[in-house]
Amino acid sequence: MSKRSLSPAPLPPSKRVHTASSTISDVHSRPFYDAILSDEIILFIFSYLAPEDLCAVQRTNRNWARLSLDNQLWKSLYICEYGRTRLRGARGFIGRGDGREIKPLPGRAKPEGVKDWKWMYRISSNWRTGRCALSHFELGNTPRLFSRAPADDQTHLLLAGNLTVMASSRRSVVPTILLTSPTHAPHTLPCPSSRSNITANITALALDQSPPISGHHGKLVCFLSTGEFSLFSIDHQAPQSSSRVFTYQPSGRSARTAPIIQAVYHHPLLVTLSQSFHLSLYDLGSDSVRHTQTLTSFTSYPPSSLVLSCLAPLTYKLVLAYATPVYPAHWSVGATELIVNGDEDSRMTVTSTRTTRTIDVPQGWVDEHKMRVVREQWGRKVARVADTQTDGKWVVLAPGQPLPSDVPELSAGGPAAASFSSPSMTPSSSPSSASGSGTSYTSSSLHTASGLQLYRLYLPSGASSPKLTFVRTLHGQIGPVSTLALADGRCVSLGVNGSIWVWDLEAGTGTEVAPGITGPSGDSDDEEDDALAAVKARAALGVRGSVVFDDRRIVSSHGSEVEVRRFDI
C-alpha cells in the first residue's frame, strides 16, 4: 500500500508506434491555411490582386476558384478600370447590360438586375486589345468582300439587340430588308414601292429609339429612292413575325422627300434629312403620318450625322454634325442643336436652334492672339471630307482621299460625289495643280496615315453659345478612311482597304481590329491581286462602306459581303 494517494489528473496517453500511415494522418489533421482564413479575409486579400493574377489563382483549389469568381470583386475591378457601371456602346435596345443574351428563366427570377461583372470585364478588355471572332454573311452573289461592284452598291446596317438589320442599296422592283439573329433563321421583309412596276432602292433605315411597349417589339422605318417610306414592326424574339404596318407616299417627288440619306426616329417623332439638306419633321402617332415642318440650310453639306434624344414628353433635342465650306476650296465641320417641342395637337416644330463651327473668322481687325487662333483653325481645314460623326458630346471628322480630276462624274457637282462622299475637292486644290505650283504631292493612296480630327462639343444650358473645341488628332490607321461610327465616347473607323480601328475618345487611344489589304504580298495569288485592284478602284471612286457597332460587336460592309466581329468571346 502506497503512502500517498494517486493524483486525480488523468493519465497521459500511451506512446504510439510511429509508422508511415500514422505520420500521413497526423499531417492531414493539422489545420490548413485555407481552412483557417474565412471567405471574407480571402476576398479582402484577393481585392489587391490584378485581374491576371486573380485568374491565375483559380487553379489553386476549388475554394479559391469559387472565391475568385466573386461578382462584387470583379465589379470593383471593372469600375476601377473603366470608370462606369455598364458596357460602352450600349444603345438602350433589348438585351442585358453585361453583353450576354437573355436566357429563358423561371418566372420568379429577375434577370434585369443581374450583371456578370467578370464577363463585362472580359468584353471591355477584348475591345481594348482588338480580340474578336470573325464571321461572314453574304447578301448577294459577290464572292469576295472587295469586288468590282457598282459605285452605288452600299449596304445599310443597323443593330437592335441581338438582331442585325441589313439592306442593300441595289435597285430592284422589290427591295428587301434582311433580319438576322444568332438564334433564328434569317428573315426577309419586302419593301416594294406602292407604284406598280417601278424599280427603286433603299436609301436609309431608321430604328425607333423609344422604349418598346411589349418588351420585345420595335419599329423600323425604311426609305426608298422614290420618296416613300414604310414603317415595320420588328419582333426581336421571333423575326419571322415582323410585318409592315403602313407605307407613306408623298404627294410628289421633291428635294425634300427624295432621296433621304439620314433619318432618326423616336416615336412619335421622325426626322429625315434629304440629299439637298432639307430637314423634315414627321409625326407618326396613331399609325399615321403627318408632316409638320421643313428646314433648309445653304451652308451645310453631307456627310452628316444625326443624334436624337428625348428630354421630356414631347420635347426632343436633335444634334446635327455636317461639313461646312471654308473659303476658297476647303472644308471643315460644324454642329447644330435643335429643340423640338410638341403642342396640344402633337404638332412637332423646332422652337430653338444653336450653331457652332470649327473655323470662326472674326469680323474686322484682329490682334495677334486672335490671329494665332485663326491660323491654328485654318491649318485644320481639309480638301475633302470622308465622313463626320457625333454622339452629342464628341465630333469626329475623317479627311477624305483626294479624287482624281480625270473622272467627270466625280466633280464637285457630280452625282457620285453627292451620293457617296462628302464635298469633293475642286480643281484648284487637286494634286496636279499643287505640283504645278511647286508643292509636290507623292503620297500613296493606300499608305497615307489618315488622322481623324477629334472635337469636343459643348452645349451649355441656357442662352450660352455652343462651342466646338479641338482636342487632338487620332493617328494610327493606314490609308484613307471610308466611314465612321460613333457612340458613347467610342469611335470605329472603317478604311477603304477594309482596315478597322477602335478609338477611345476620352483616352485618345486606338486599337487595330482588322489590318485590311495594305498591298501585294510576295506570294500573292490572282484573288489577292484582284482584291487590291478593287480597293484602289473604290478609293478612286470615293465609294463609302458601312459600319455599325454596339456593346459587343462590329458589323461592317464593303459591297455585298458583311463581316461581323464579336467581342463577347
PDB file of N, CA and C in Angstrom, residues 30-84:
ATOM      1  N   ARG A  30      -3.490  18.436 -39.317  1.00  0.00           N
ATOM      2  CA  ARG A  30      -3.067  19.777 -38.972  1.00  0.00           C
ATOM      3  C   ARG A  30      -3.941  20.802 -39.680  1.00  0.00           C
ATOM      4  N   PRO A  31      -4.163  21.958 -39.084  1.00  0.00           N
ATOM      5  CA  PRO A  31      -5.007  22.990 -39.719  1.00  0.00           C
ATOM      6  C   PRO A  31      -4.330  23.578 -40.948  1.00  0.00           C
ATOM      7  N   PHE A  32      -5.081  23.677 -42.085  1.00  0.00           N
ATOM      8  CA  PHE A  32      -4.589  24.228 -43.341  1.00  0.00           C
ATOM      9  C   PHE A  32      -4.941  25.714 -43.401  1.00  0.00           C
ATOM     10  N   TYR A  33      -4.068  26.528 -44.019  1.00  0.00           N
ATOM     11  CA  TYR A  33      -4.303  27.976 -44.029  1.00  0.00           C
ATOM     12  C   TYR A  33      -5.585  28.338 -44.744  1.00  0.00           C
ATOM     13  N   ASP A  34      -6.005  27.536 -45.725  1.00  0.00           N
ATOM     14  CA  ASP A  34      -7.252  27.823 -46.430  1.00  0.00           C
ATOM     15  C   ASP A  34      -8.455  27.609 -45.525  1.00  0.00           C
ATOM     16  N   ALA A  35      -8.332  26.661 -44.543  1.00  0.00           N
ATOM     17  CA  ALA A  35      -9.430  26.424 -43.615  1.00  0.00           C
ATOM     18  C   ALA A  35      -9.415  27.411 -42.453  1.00  0.00           C
ATOM     19  N   ILE A  36      -8.237  27.936 -42.123  1.00  0.00           N
ATOM     20  CA  ILE A  36      -8.154  28.894 -41.023  1.00  0.00           C
ATOM     21  C   ILE A  36      -8.763  30.231 -41.416  1.00  0.00           C
ATOM     22  N   LEU A  37      -8.451  30.721 -42.650  1.00  0.00           N
ATOM     23  CA  LEU A  37      -8.935  32.025 -43.099  1.00  0.00           C
ATOM     24  C   LEU A  37     -10.379  31.920 -43.574  1.00  0.00           C
ATOM     25  N   SER A  38     -11.167  32.881 -43.179  1.00  0.00           N
ATOM     26  CA  SER A  38     -12.563  32.912 -43.606  1.00  0.00           C
ATOM     27  C   SER A  38     -12.654  33.438 -45.039  1.00  0.00           C
ATOM     28  N   ASP A  39     -13.823  33.275 -45.653  1.00  0.00           N
ATOM     29  CA  ASP A  39     -14.015  33.746 -47.018  1.00  0.00           C
ATOM     30  C   ASP A  39     -13.854  35.255 -47.114  1.00  0.00           C
ATOM     31  N   GLU A  40     -14.291  35.972 -46.100  1.00  0.00           N
ATOM     32  CA  GLU A  40     -14.184  37.431 -46.144  1.00  0.00           C
ATOM     33  C   GLU A  40     -12.733  37.882 -46.170  1.00  0.00           C
ATOM     34  N   ILE A  41     -11.868  37.208 -45.375  1.00  0.00           N
ATOM     35  CA  ILE A  41     -10.452  37.586 -45.352  1.00  0.00           C
ATOM     36  C   ILE A  41      -9.793  37.255 -46.681  1.00  0.00           C
ATOM     37  N   ILE A  42     -10.116  36.083 -47.248  1.00  0.00           N
ATOM     38  CA  ILE A  42      -9.531  35.725 -48.541  1.00  0.00           C
ATOM     39  C   ILE A  42      -9.984  36.694 -49.626  1.00  0.00           C
ATOM     40  N   LEU A  43     -11.253  37.092 -49.611  1.00  0.00           N
ATOM     41  CA  LEU A  43     -11.734  38.061 -50.593  1.00  0.00           C
ATOM     42  C   LEU A  43     -11.048  39.411 -50.415  1.00  0.00           C
ATOM     43  N   PHE A  44     -10.775  39.783 -49.176  1.00  0.00           N
ATOM     44  CA  PHE A  44     -10.067  41.044 -48.932  1.00  0.00           C
ATOM     45  C   PHE A  44      -8.650  40.978 -49.492  1.00  0.00           C
ATOM     46  N   ILE A  45      -8.003  39.832 -49.361  1.00  0.00           N
ATOM     47  CA  ILE A  45      -6.663  39.667 -49.934  1.00  0.00           C
ATOM     48  C   ILE A  45      -6.745  39.669 -51.455  1.00  0.00           C
ATOM     49  N   PHE A  46      -7.757  39.001 -52.018  1.00  0.00           N
ATOM     50  CA  PHE A  46      -7.913  38.956 -53.467  1.00  0.00           C
ATOM     51  C   PHE A  46      -8.177  40.338 -54.070  1.00  0.00           C
ATOM     52  N   SER A  47      -8.733  41.244 -53.283  1.00  0.00           N
ATOM     53  CA  SER A  47      -9.041  42.572 -53.815  1.00  0.00           C
ATOM     54  C   SER A  47      -7.791  43.365 -54.178  1.00  0.00           C
ATOM     55  N   TYR A  48      -6.614  42.928 -53.708  1.00  0.00           N
ATOM     56  CA  TYR A  48      -5.366  43.600 -54.048  1.00  0.00           C
ATOM     57  C   TYR A  48      -4.689  42.989 -55.284  1.00  0.00           C
ATOM     58  N   LEU A  49      -5.275  41.939 -55.843  1.00  0.00           N
ATOM     59  CA  LEU A  49      -4.671  41.277 -56.983  1.00  0.00           C
ATOM     60  C   LEU A  49      -5.098  41.938 -58.292  1.00  0.00           C
ATOM     61  N   ALA A  50      -4.213  41.851 -59.280  1.00  0.00           N
ATOM     62  CA  ALA A  50      -4.545  42.307 -60.625  1.00  0.00           C
ATOM     63  C   ALA A  50      -5.471  41.289 -61.284  1.00  0.00           C
ATOM     64  N   PRO A  51      -6.195  41.668 -62.330  1.00  0.00           N
ATOM     65  CA  PRO A  51      -7.102  40.710 -62.981  1.00  0.00           C
ATOM     66  C   PRO A  51      -6.386  39.468 -63.489  1.00  0.00           C
ATOM     67  N   GLU A  52      -5.163  39.619 -63.997  1.00  0.00           N
ATOM     68  CA  GLU A  52      -4.433  38.449 -64.478  1.00  0.00           C
ATOM     69  C   GLU A  52      -4.090  37.493 -63.332  1.00  0.00           C
ATOM     70  N   ASP A  53      -3.668  38.066 -62.192  1.00  0.00           N
ATOM     71  CA  ASP A  53      -3.351  37.223 -61.042  1.00  0.00           C
ATOM     72  C   ASP A  53      -4.603  36.585 -60.453  1.00  0.00           C
ATOM     73  N   LEU A  54      -5.718  37.307 -60.526  1.00  0.00           N
ATOM     74  CA  LEU A  54      -6.958  36.756 -59.998  1.00  0.00           C
ATOM     75  C   LEU A  54      -7.417  35.564 -60.825  1.00  0.00           C
ATOM     76  N   CYS A  55      -7.161  35.597 -62.107  1.00  0.00           N
ATOM     77  CA  CYS A  55      -7.488  34.438 -62.948  1.00  0.00           C
ATOM     78  C   CYS A  55      -6.513  33.284 -62.704  1.00  0.00           C
ATOM     79  N   ALA A  56      -5.271  33.611 -62.358  1.00  0.00           N
ATOM     80  CA  ALA A  56      -4.272  32.566 -62.149  1.00  0.00           C
ATOM     81  C   ALA A  56      -4.522  31.778 -60.868  1.00  0.00           C
ATOM     82  N   VAL A  57      -5.043  32.429 -59.825  1.00  0.00           N
ATOM     83  CA  VAL A  57      -5.248  31.729 -58.554  1.00  0.00           C
ATOM     84  C   VAL A  57      -6.421  30.756 -58.631  1.00  0.00           C
ATOM     85  N   GLN A  58      -7.183  30.778 -59.704  1.00  0.00           N
ATOM     86  CA  GLN A  58      -8.295  29.832 -59.830  1.00  0.00           C
ATOM     87  C   GLN A  58      -7.799  28.399 -59.935  1.00  0.00           C
ATOM     88  N   ARG A  59      -6.549  28.202 -60.322  1.00  0.00           N
ATOM     89  CA  ARG A  59      -6.008  26.856 -60.457  1.00  0.00           C
ATOM     90  C   ARG A  59      -5.497  26.285 -59.133  1.00  0.00           C
ATOM     91  N   THR A  60      -5.582  27.055 -58.049  1.00  0.00           N
ATOM     92  CA  THR A  60      -5.045  26.568 -56.773  1.00  0.00           C
ATOM     93  C   THR A  60      -5.901  25.444 -56.215  1.00  0.00           C
ATOM     94  N   ASN A  61      -7.153  25.707 -55.952  1.00  0.00           N
ATOM     95  CA  ASN A  61      -8.080  24.684 -55.476  1.00  0.00           C
ATOM     96  C   ASN A  61      -9.494  25.150 -55.775  1.00  0.00           C
ATOM     97  N   ARG A  62     -10.458  24.318 -55.399  1.00  0.00           N
ATOM     98  CA  ARG A  62     -11.854  24.637 -55.701  1.00  0.00           C
ATOM     99  C   ARG A  62     -12.339  25.836 -54.916  1.00  0.00           C
ATOM    100  N   ASN A  63     -11.890  25.972 -53.680  1.00  0.00           N
ATOM    101  CA  ASN A  63     -12.361  27.087 -52.853  1.00  0.00           C
ATOM    102  C   ASN A  63     -11.876  28.417 -53.423  1.00  0.00           C
ATOM    103  N   TRP A  64     -10.611  28.478 -53.825  1.00  0.00           N
ATOM    104  CA  TRP A  64     -10.095  29.709 -54.394  1.00  0.00           C
ATOM    105  C   TRP A  64     -10.716  29.987 -55.761  1.00  0.00           C
ATOM    106  N   ALA A  65     -10.990  28.944 -56.510  1.00  0.00           N
ATOM    107  CA  ALA A  65     -11.672  29.151 -57.792  1.00  0.00           C
ATOM    108  C   ALA A  65     -13.063  29.738 -57.587  1.00  0.00           C
ATOM    109  N   ARG A  66     -13.739  29.283 -56.526  1.00  0.00           N
ATOM    110  CA  ARG A  66     -15.069  29.829 -56.225  1.00  0.00           C
ATOM    111  C   ARG A  66     -14.985  31.276 -55.772  1.00  0.00           C
ATOM    112  N   LEU A  67     -14.013  31.592 -54.903  1.00  0.00           N
ATOM    113  CA  LEU A  67     -13.911  32.947 -54.373  1.00  0.00           C
ATOM    114  C   LEU A  67     -13.386  33.926 -55.420  1.00  0.00           C
ATOM    115  N   SER A  68     -12.534  33.471 -56.314  1.00  0.00           N
ATOM    116  CA  SER A  68     -12.000  34.382 -57.329  1.00  0.00           C
ATOM    117  C   SER A  68     -13.047  34.792 -58.354  1.00  0.00           C
ATOM    118  N   LEU A  69     -14.173  34.096 -58.394  1.00  0.00           N
ATOM    119  CA  LEU A  69     -15.272  34.456 -59.291  1.00  0.00           C
ATOM    120  C   LEU A  69     -16.331  35.301 -58.609  1.00  0.00           C
ATOM    121  N   ASP A  70     -16.005  35.846 -57.448  1.00  0.00           N
ATOM    122  CA  ASP A  70     -16.976  36.663 -56.723  1.00  0.00           C
ATOM    123  C   ASP A  70     -17.395  37.863 -57.578  1.00  0.00           C
ATOM    124  N   ASN A  71     -18.685  38.070 -57.713  1.00  0.00           N
ATOM    125  CA  ASN A  71     -19.192  39.117 -58.603  1.00  0.00           C
ATOM    126  C   ASN A  71     -18.829  40.509 -58.101  1.00  0.00           C
ATOM    127  N   GLN A  72     -18.887  40.740 -56.782  1.00  0.00           N
ATOM    128  CA  GLN A  72     -18.546  42.049 -56.249  1.00  0.00           C
ATOM    129  C   GLN A  72     -17.063  42.351 -56.425  1.00  0.00           C
ATOM    130  N   LEU A  73     -16.243  41.326 -56.404  1.00  0.00           N
ATOM    131  CA  LEU A  73     -14.811  41.523 -56.615  1.00  0.00           C
ATOM    132  C   LEU A  73     -14.542  42.031 -58.021  1.00  0.00           C
ATOM    133  N   TRP A  74     -15.161  41.416 -59.000  1.00  0.00           N
ATOM    134  CA  TRP A  74     -14.980  41.858 -60.377  1.00  0.00           C
ATOM    135  C   TRP A  74     -15.693  43.175 -60.659  1.00  0.00           C
ATOM    136  N   LYS A  75     -16.732  43.469 -59.917  1.00  0.00           N
ATOM    137  CA  LYS A  75     -17.381  44.771 -60.062  1.00  0.00           C
ATOM    138  C   LYS A  75     -16.439  45.893 -59.674  1.00  0.00           C
ATOM    139  N   SER A  76     -15.719  45.710 -58.558  1.00  0.00           N
ATOM    140  CA  SER A  76     -14.760  46.737 -58.138  1.00  0.00           C
ATOM    141  C   SER A  76     -13.652  46.897 -59.167  1.00  0.00           C
ATOM    142  N   LEU A  77     -13.177  45.774 -59.722  1.00  0.00           N
ATOM    143  CA  LEU A  77     -12.130  45.855 -60.739  1.00  0.00           C
ATOM    144  C   LEU A  77     -12.623  46.560 -61.995  1.00  0.00           C
ATOM    145  N   TYR A  78     -13.854  46.269 -62.404  1.00  0.00           N
ATOM    146  CA  TYR A  78     -14.384  46.861 -63.631  1.00  0.00           C
ATOM    147  C   TYR A  78     -14.572  48.367 -63.468  1.00  0.00           C
ATOM    148  N   ILE A  79     -15.163  48.792 -62.353  1.00  0.00           N
ATOM    149  CA  ILE A  79     -15.407  50.223 -62.148  1.00  0.00           C
ATOM    150  C   ILE A  79     -14.082  50.966 -61.999  1.00  0.00           C
ATOM    151  N   CYS A  80     -13.112  50.353 -61.316  1.00  0.00           N
ATOM    152  CA  CYS A  80     -11.808  50.998 -61.152  1.00  0.00           C
ATOM    153  C   CYS A  80     -11.082  51.130 -62.488  1.00  0.00           C
ATOM    154  N   GLU A  81     -11.230  50.156 -63.365  1.00  0.00           N
ATOM    155  CA  GLU A  81     -10.504  50.173 -64.640  1.00  0.00           C
ATOM    156  C   GLU A  81     -11.201  51.002 -65.700  1.00  0.00           C
ATOM    157  N   TYR A  82     -12.537  50.900 -65.794  1.00  0.00           N
ATOM    158  CA  TYR A  82     -13.265  51.533 -66.893  1.00  0.00           C
ATOM    159  C   TYR A  82     -14.154  52.691 -66.448  1.00  0.00           C
ATOM    160  N   GLY A  83     -14.317  52.897 -65.146  1.00  0.00           N
ATOM    161  CA  GLY A  83     -14.987  54.090 -64.656  1.00  0.00           C
ATOM    162  C   GLY A  83     -16.455  54.202 -64.982  1.00  0.00           C
ATOM    163  N   ARG A  84     -17.150  53.098 -65.179  1.00  0.00           N
ATOM    164  CA  ARG A  84     -18.584  53.139 -65.472  1.00  0.00           C
ATOM    165  C   ARG A  84     -19.213  51.827 -65.013  1.00  0.00           C
TER     166      ARG A  84
END
